[in-house]
Amino acid sequence: MTHGDNDVIEKWSGSDGYPFVIRYLNRTAGAREGTIWAARYDGENNPAVSSKARINDGVFHHVAFVKRSSRLALYIDGVLEATVEDSTTGETKNEGPLFIGARGGRGNFFSG
């Protein structure tokens, strides 16, 4: 996926699988500016959900990315935005650090 993003929180280790990523799509994302994108990755499968709601209104918002059984769900301010089947298999854990406000490799800093 090509998009402009600011990372809110990410647990990723290069090309290895990552348990989760939550990204805020910024002004370079075009029509998707102000939305949230969240995903998991196991090295092959990459199920993702995107919000319809925009959160670029200067107000704090609660964002939750939930895995329940075989489904992933994205909530904003307690409202379900999207769901998808979690097609990842095997372990998605890694030894990489947890990044808050940045992407692994010290890029895509959150600005807001």
CSV table of N, CA and C in Angstrom, one decimal:
chain,number,residue,atom,x,y,z
A,1,MET,N,0.8,-1.2,0.0
A,1,MET,CA,0.0,0.0,0.0
A,1,MET,C,0.9,1.2,0.0
A,2,THR,N,0.6,2.1,-0.9
A,2,THR,CA,1.4,3.4,-1.0
A,2,THR,C,0.5,4.5,-0.4
A,3,HIS,N,1.0,5.1,0.6
A,3,HIS,CA,0.2,6.2,1.3
A,3,HIS,C,1.2,7.1,2.0
A,4,GLY,N,0.7,8.3,2.3
A,4,GLY,CA,1.4,9.2,3.2
A,4,GLY,C,0.9,8.8,4.6
A,5,ASP,N,1.9,8.6,5.6
A,5,ASP,CA,1.4,8.2,6.9
A,5,ASP,C,2.3,8.7,8.0
A,6,ASN,N,1.7,8.9,9.1
A,6,ASN,CA,2.4,9.2,10.4
A,6,ASN,C,2.0,8.0,11.3
A,7,ASP,N,3.0,7.3,11.8
A,7,ASP,CA,2.8,6.2,12.6
A,7,ASP,C,2.3,6.6,14.0
A,8,VAL,N,1.2,6.0,14.5
A,8,VAL,CA,0.8,6.2,15.8
A,8,VAL,C,1.5,5.2,16.8
A,9,ILE,N,1.4,3.9,16.4
A,9,ILE,CA,2.1,2.9,17.1
A,9,ILE,C,2.4,1.7,16.2
A,10,GLU,N,3.6,1.1,16.4
A,10,GLU,CA,4.0,0.1,15.5
A,10,GLU,C,5.0,-0.9,16.2
A,11,LYS,N,4.8,-2.2,15.9
A,11,LYS,CA,5.7,-3.2,16.4
A,11,LYS,C,6.1,-4.0,15.2
A,12,TRP,N,7.2,-3.7,14.6
A,12,TRP,CA,7.7,-4.2,13.4
A,12,TRP,C,9.2,-4.4,13.4
A,13,SER,N,9.6,-5.5,12.7
A,13,SER,CA,11.0,-5.8,12.7
A,13,SER,C,11.4,-6.0,11.2
A,14,GLY,N,11.6,-5.0,10.4
A,14,GLY,CA,12.0,-5.1,9.0
A,14,GLY,C,11.0,-5.9,8.2
A,15,SER,N,11.5,-7.0,7.5
A,15,SER,CA,10.6,-7.8,6.7
A,15,SER,C,9.9,-8.9,7.4
A,16,ASP,N,10.3,-9.1,8.7
A,16,ASP,CA,9.6,-10.1,9.5
A,16,ASP,C,8.2,-9.7,9.8
A,17,GLY,N,7.4,-10.7,10.3
A,17,GLY,CA,6.0,-10.4,10.6
A,17,GLY,C,5.9,-9.3,11.7
A,18,TYR,N,4.8,-8.6,11.8
A,18,TYR,CA,4.6,-7.7,12.9
A,18,TYR,C,3.2,-8.0,13.4
A,19,PRO,N,3.1,-7.9,14.8
A,19,PRO,CA,1.8,-8.2,15.4
A,19,PRO,C,0.8,-7.1,15.1
A,20,PHE,N,1.2,-5.9,14.9
A,20,PHE,CA,0.2,-4.8,14.5
A,20,PHE,C,0.9,-3.5,14.1
A,21,VAL,N,0.2,-2.7,13.4
A,21,VAL,CA,0.6,-1.4,13.1
A,21,VAL,C,-0.7,-0.5,13.0
A,22,ILE,N,-0.7,0.7,13.6
A,22,ILE,CA,-1.8,1.6,13.4
A,22,ILE,C,-1.2,2.9,12.9
A,23,ARG,N,-1.7,3.4,11.8
A,23,ARG,CA,-1.2,4.6,11.1
A,23,ARG,C,-2.3,5.6,10.9
A,24,TYR,N,-1.9,6.8,11.0
A,24,TYR,CA,-2.7,8.0,10.7
A,24,TYR,C,-2.3,8.5,9.3
A,25,LEU,N,-3.2,8.5,8.4
A,25,LEU,CA,-2.8,8.9,7.0
A,25,LEU,C,-2.9,10.4,6.9
A,26,ASN,N,-1.8,11.0,6.5
A,26,ASN,CA,-1.6,12.5,6.5
A,26,ASN,C,-2.0,13.1,5.2
A,27,ARG,N,-1.6,14.4,5.1
A,27,ARG,CA,-2.1,15.1,3.9
A,27,ARG,C,-1.5,14.6,2.6
A,28,THR,N,-0.4,13.8,2.6
A,28,THR,CA,0.0,13.2,1.3
A,28,THR,C,-0.8,12.0,0.9
A,29,ALA,N,-1.7,11.6,1.7
A,29,ALA,CA,-2.6,10.5,1.4
A,29,ALA,C,-3.7,10.8,0.5
A,30,GLY,N,-3.9,12.1,0.1
A,30,GLY,CA,-4.9,12.5,-0.8
A,30,GLY,C,-6.3,12.4,-0.2
A,31,ALA,N,-7.2,11.7,-0.9
A,31,ALA,CA,-8.6,11.5,-0.5
A,31,ALA,C,-8.7,10.8,0.9
A,32,ARG,N,-7.7,10.1,1.3
A,32,ARG,CA,-7.8,9.3,2.6
A,32,ARG,C,-7.2,10.1,3.7
A,33,GLU,N,-6.8,11.4,3.5
A,33,GLU,CA,-6.2,12.2,4.6
A,33,GLU,C,-7.1,12.2,5.8
A,34,GLY,N,-6.5,12.0,7.0
A,34,GLY,CA,-7.2,12.1,8.2
A,34,GLY,C,-7.8,10.8,8.7
A,35,THR,N,-7.6,9.7,7.9
A,35,THR,CA,-8.2,8.4,8.3
A,35,THR,C,-7.1,7.6,9.0
A,36,ILE,N,-7.6,6.5,9.5
A,36,ILE,CA,-6.7,5.5,10.2
A,36,ILE,C,-6.6,4.2,9.4
A,37,TRP,N,-5.4,3.6,9.3
A,37,TRP,CA,-5.2,2.4,8.7
A,37,TRP,C,-4.5,1.5,9.7
A,38,ALA,N,-4.9,0.2,9.9
A,38,ALA,CA,-4.3,-0.7,10.8
A,38,ALA,C,-4.2,-2.1,10.2
A,39,ALA,N,-3.1,-2.8,10.5
A,39,ALA,CA,-2.9,-4.1,9.8
A,39,ALA,C,-2.1,-5.0,10.7
A,40,ARG,N,-2.0,-6.3,10.3
A,40,ARG,CA,-1.1,-7.3,10.8
A,40,ARG,C,-0.4,-7.9,9.6
A,41,TYR,N,0.8,-8.6,9.9
A,41,TYR,CA,1.5,-9.1,8.8
A,41,TYR,C,2.3,-10.3,9.3
A,42,ASP,N,2.3,-11.4,8.6
A,42,ASP,CA,3.0,-12.6,9.0
A,42,ASP,C,4.1,-13.0,8.0
A,43,GLY,N,4.5,-12.1,7.2
A,43,GLY,CA,5.6,-12.3,6.2
A,43,GLY,C,5.0,-12.6,4.8
A,44,GLU,N,3.7,-13.0,4.8
A,44,GLU,CA,3.0,-13.3,3.5
A,44,GLU,C,1.6,-12.6,3.5
A,45,ASN,N,0.8,-12.8,4.5
A,45,ASN,CA,-0.6,-12.2,4.5
A,45,ASN,C,-0.5,-10.9,5.3
A,46,ASN,N,-1.4,-10.0,4.8
A,46,ASN,CA,-1.4,-8.6,5.4
A,46,ASN,C,-2.8,-8.0,5.4
A,47,PRO,N,-3.6,-8.6,6.3
A,47,PRO,CA,-5.0,-8.1,6.4
A,47,PRO,C,-5.0,-6.7,7.1
A,48,ALA,N,-5.8,-5.8,6.5
A,48,ALA,CA,-5.8,-4.5,7.0
A,48,ALA,C,-7.2,-3.9,7.0
A,49,VAL,N,-7.4,-2.9,7.8
A,49,VAL,CA,-8.7,-2.2,7.9
A,49,VAL,C,-8.4,-0.7,7.9
A,50,SER,N,-9.4,0.0,7.3
A,50,SER,CA,-9.3,1.5,7.2
A,50,SER,C,-10.5,2.1,7.7
A,51,SER,N,-10.4,3.3,8.3
A,51,SER,CA,-11.6,4.0,8.8
A,51,SER,C,-12.2,4.8,7.7
A,52,LYS,N,-13.5,5.0,7.9
A,52,LYS,CA,-14.2,6.0,7.0
A,52,LYS,C,-14.2,7.3,7.7
A,53,ALA,N,-14.2,7.3,9.0
A,53,ALA,CA,-14.2,8.5,9.8
A,53,ALA,C,-12.9,9.2,9.7
A,54,ARG,N,-12.9,10.5,9.6
A,54,ARG,CA,-11.6,11.3,9.6
A,54,ARG,C,-11.4,11.9,11.0
A,55,ILE,N,-10.2,11.9,11.5
A,55,ILE,CA,-9.9,12.3,12.8
A,55,ILE,C,-9.0,13.6,12.8
A,56,ASN,N,-8.9,14.3,11.7
A,56,ASN,CA,-8.1,15.4,11.6
A,56,ASN,C,-8.9,16.7,11.9
A,57,ASP,N,-9.6,16.7,13.0
A,57,ASP,CA,-10.4,17.8,13.4
A,57,ASP,C,-9.9,18.6,14.6
A,58,GLY,N,-8.7,18.3,15.1
A,58,GLY,CA,-8.2,19.0,16.2
A,58,GLY,C,-8.7,18.5,17.5
A,59,VAL,N,-9.4,17.4,17.6
A,59,VAL,CA,-10.0,16.8,18.8
A,59,VAL,C,-9.3,15.5,19.0
A,60,PHE,N,-9.1,15.2,20.3
A,60,PHE,CA,-8.6,13.8,20.7
A,60,PHE,C,-9.6,12.8,20.3
A,61,HIS,N,-9.1,11.6,19.8
A,61,HIS,CA,-9.9,10.5,19.5
A,61,HIS,C,-9.4,9.2,20.1
A,62,HIS,N,-10.2,8.3,20.4
A,62,HIS,CA,-9.8,7.0,20.9
A,62,HIS,C,-9.8,6.0,19.7
A,63,VAL,N,-8.7,5.4,19.5
A,63,VAL,CA,-8.6,4.4,18.4
A,63,VAL,C,-8.2,3.1,19.0
A,64,ALA,N,-9.0,2.0,18.6
A,64,ALA,CA,-8.7,0.7,19.0
A,64,ALA,C,-8.7,-0.3,17.9
A,65,PHE,N,-7.6,-1.1,17.8
A,65,PHE,CA,-7.5,-2.1,16.8
A,65,PHE,C,-7.5,-3.4,17.6
A,66,VAL,N,-8.6,-4.2,17.3
A,66,VAL,CA,-8.9,-5.4,18.1
A,66,VAL,C,-8.8,-6.7,17.3
A,67,LYS,N,-8.2,-7.7,17.9
A,67,LYS,CA,-8.2,-9.1,17.3
A,67,LYS,C,-9.1,-9.9,18.2
A,68,ARG,N,-10.1,-10.4,17.6
A,68,ARG,CA,-11.0,-11.3,18.4
A,68,ARG,C,-11.3,-12.5,17.5
A,69,SER,N,-10.8,-13.7,18.0
A,69,SER,CA,-10.9,-14.9,17.3
A,69,SER,C,-10.2,-14.7,15.9
A,70,SER,N,-10.9,-14.9,14.8
A,70,SER,CA,-10.2,-14.8,13.5
A,70,SER,C,-10.6,-13.5,12.8
A,71,ARG,N,-11.1,-12.5,13.6
A,71,ARG,CA,-11.5,-11.2,13.0
A,71,ARG,C,-10.6,-10.1,13.6
A,72,LEU,N,-10.3,-9.1,12.7
A,72,LEU,CA,-9.7,-7.8,13.1
A,72,LEU,C,-10.7,-6.7,13.0
A,73,ALA,N,-10.8,-5.8,14.0
A,73,ALA,CA,-11.7,-4.7,13.9
A,73,ALA,C,-11.1,-3.4,14.3
A,74,LEU,N,-11.5,-2.3,13.7
A,74,LEU,CA,-11.0,-1.0,14.0
A,74,LEU,C,-12.2,-0.2,14.5
A,75,TYR,N,-12.0,0.4,15.7
A,75,TYR,CA,-13.0,1.3,16.3
A,75,TYR,C,-12.4,2.7,16.5
A,76,ILE,N,-13.2,3.7,16.2
A,76,ILE,CA,-12.8,5.1,16.5
A,76,ILE,C,-13.9,5.7,17.4
A,77,ASP,N,-13.5,6.1,18.6
A,77,ASP,CA,-14.4,6.7,19.6
A,77,ASP,C,-15.5,5.7,19.9
A,78,GLY,N,-15.2,4.4,20.0
A,78,GLY,CA,-16.2,3.4,20.3
A,78,GLY,C,-17.1,2.9,19.2
A,79,VAL,N,-16.9,3.5,18.0
A,79,VAL,CA,-17.8,3.1,16.9
A,79,VAL,C,-17.0,2.2,15.9
A,80,LEU,N,-17.6,1.1,15.6
A,80,LEU,CA,-17.0,0.1,14.7
A,80,LEU,C,-16.8,0.8,13.3
A,81,GLU,N,-15.6,0.8,12.8
A,81,GLU,CA,-15.3,1.4,11.5
A,81,GLU,C,-15.2,0.3,10.4
A,82,ALA,N,-14.5,-0.8,10.7
A,82,ALA,CA,-14.3,-1.8,9.7
A,82,ALA,C,-13.9,-3.1,10.4
A,83,THR,N,-14.1,-4.2,9.7
A,83,THR,CA,-13.7,-5.5,10.1
A,83,THR,C,-13.1,-6.3,8.9
A,84,VAL,N,-12.2,-7.2,9.2
A,84,VAL,CA,-11.7,-8.1,8.1
A,84,VAL,C,-11.3,-9.4,8.8
A,85,GLU,N,-11.3,-10.5,8.0
A,85,GLU,CA,-10.8,-11.7,8.5
A,85,GLU,C,-9.3,-11.7,8.7
A,86,ASP,N,-8.8,-12.2,9.8
A,86,ASP,CA,-7.3,-12.2,10.1
A,86,ASP,C,-6.7,-13.4,9.4
A,87,SER,N,-6.2,-13.2,8.2
A,87,SER,CA,-5.6,-14.3,7.4
A,87,SER,C,-4.2,-14.7,7.8
A,88,THR,N,-3.6,-14.0,8.8
A,88,THR,CA,-2.2,-14.3,9.2
A,88,THR,C,-2.2,-15.7,9.8
A,89,THR,N,-1.1,-16.4,9.6
A,89,THR,CA,-0.9,-17.7,10.2
A,89,THR,C,0.4,-17.8,11.0
A,90,GLY,N,0.5,-18.7,11.9
A,90,GLY,CA,1.7,-18.9,12.6
A,90,GLY,C,1.9,-17.7,13.6
A,91,GLU,N,3.2,-17.6,14.0
A,91,GLU,CA,3.5,-16.5,14.9
A,91,GLU,C,3.7,-15.2,14.2
A,92,THR,N,3.2,-14.1,14.8
A,92,THR,CA,3.5,-12.8,14.2
A,92,THR,C,4.3,-12.0,15.2
A,93,LYS,N,4.6,-12.6,16.3
A,93,LYS,CA,5.4,-11.9,17.3
A,93,LYS,C,6.8,-11.7,16.8
A,94,ASN,N,7.5,-10.7,17.3
A,94,ASN,CA,8.9,-10.5,16.9
A,94,ASN,C,9.7,-9.9,18.1
A,95,GLU,N,11.0,-9.8,17.9
A,95,GLU,CA,11.8,-9.2,19.0
A,95,GLU,C,12.1,-7.7,18.8
A,96,GLY,N,11.4,-7.2,17.7
A,96,GLY,CA,11.6,-5.7,17.5
A,96,GLY,C,11.0,-4.9,18.6
A,97,PRO,N,11.5,-3.7,18.7
A,97,PRO,CA,11.0,-2.7,19.7
A,97,PRO,C,9.6,-2.3,19.3
A,98,LEU,N,8.8,-1.8,20.3
A,98,LEU,CA,7.5,-1.2,20.1
A,98,LEU,C,7.8,0.3,19.9
A,99,PHE,N,7.3,0.9,18.8
A,99,PHE,CA,7.5,2.3,18.5
A,99,PHE,C,6.2,3.0,18.7
A,100,ILE,N,6.3,4.1,19.4
A,100,ILE,CA,5.1,5.0,19.6
A,100,ILE,C,5.4,6.3,19.0
A,101,GLY,N,4.6,6.7,18.0
A,101,GLY,CA,4.9,8.0,17.4
A,101,GLY,C,5.9,7.9,16.3
A,102,ALA,N,6.3,6.7,15.9
A,102,ALA,CA,7.3,6.6,14.8
A,102,ALA,C,7.3,5.2,14.2
A,103,ARG,N,7.8,5.1,13.0
A,103,ARG,CA,7.9,3.8,12.4
A,103,ARG,C,9.3,3.2,12.7
A,104,GLY,N,9.4,1.9,12.7
A,104,GLY,CA,10.7,1.2,12.8
A,104,GLY,C,11.7,1.9,11.9
A,105,GLY,N,12.9,2.1,12.3
A,105,GLY,CA,13.9,2.8,11.5
A,105,GLY,C,13.8,4.3,11.7
A,106,ARG,N,13.1,4.7,12.6
A,106,ARG,CA,13.0,6.1,13.0
A,106,ARG,C,12.5,7.0,11.9
A,107,GLY,N,11.4,6.6,11.3
A,107,GLY,CA,10.8,7.4,10.2
A,107,GLY,C,9.3,7.6,10.4
A,108,ASN,N,8.7,8.2,9.6
A,108,ASN,CA,7.2,8.4,9.6
A,108,ASN,C,6.7,8.9,11.0
A,109,PHE,N,7.3,9.9,11.5
A,109,PHE,CA,7.0,10.4,12.8
A,109,PHE,C,5.6,11.0,12.8
A,110,PHE,N,4.9,10.7,14.0
A,110,PHE,CA,3.6,11.2,14.1
A,110,PHE,C,3.7,12.7,14.4
A,111,SER,N,2.9,13.5,13.7
A,111,SER,CA,2.9,14.9,13.8
A,111,SER,C,1.4,15.4,14.1
A,112,GLY,N,1.1,15.7,15.3
A,112,GLY,CA,-0.3,16.0,15.6
A,112,GLY,C,-0.6,16.0,17.0
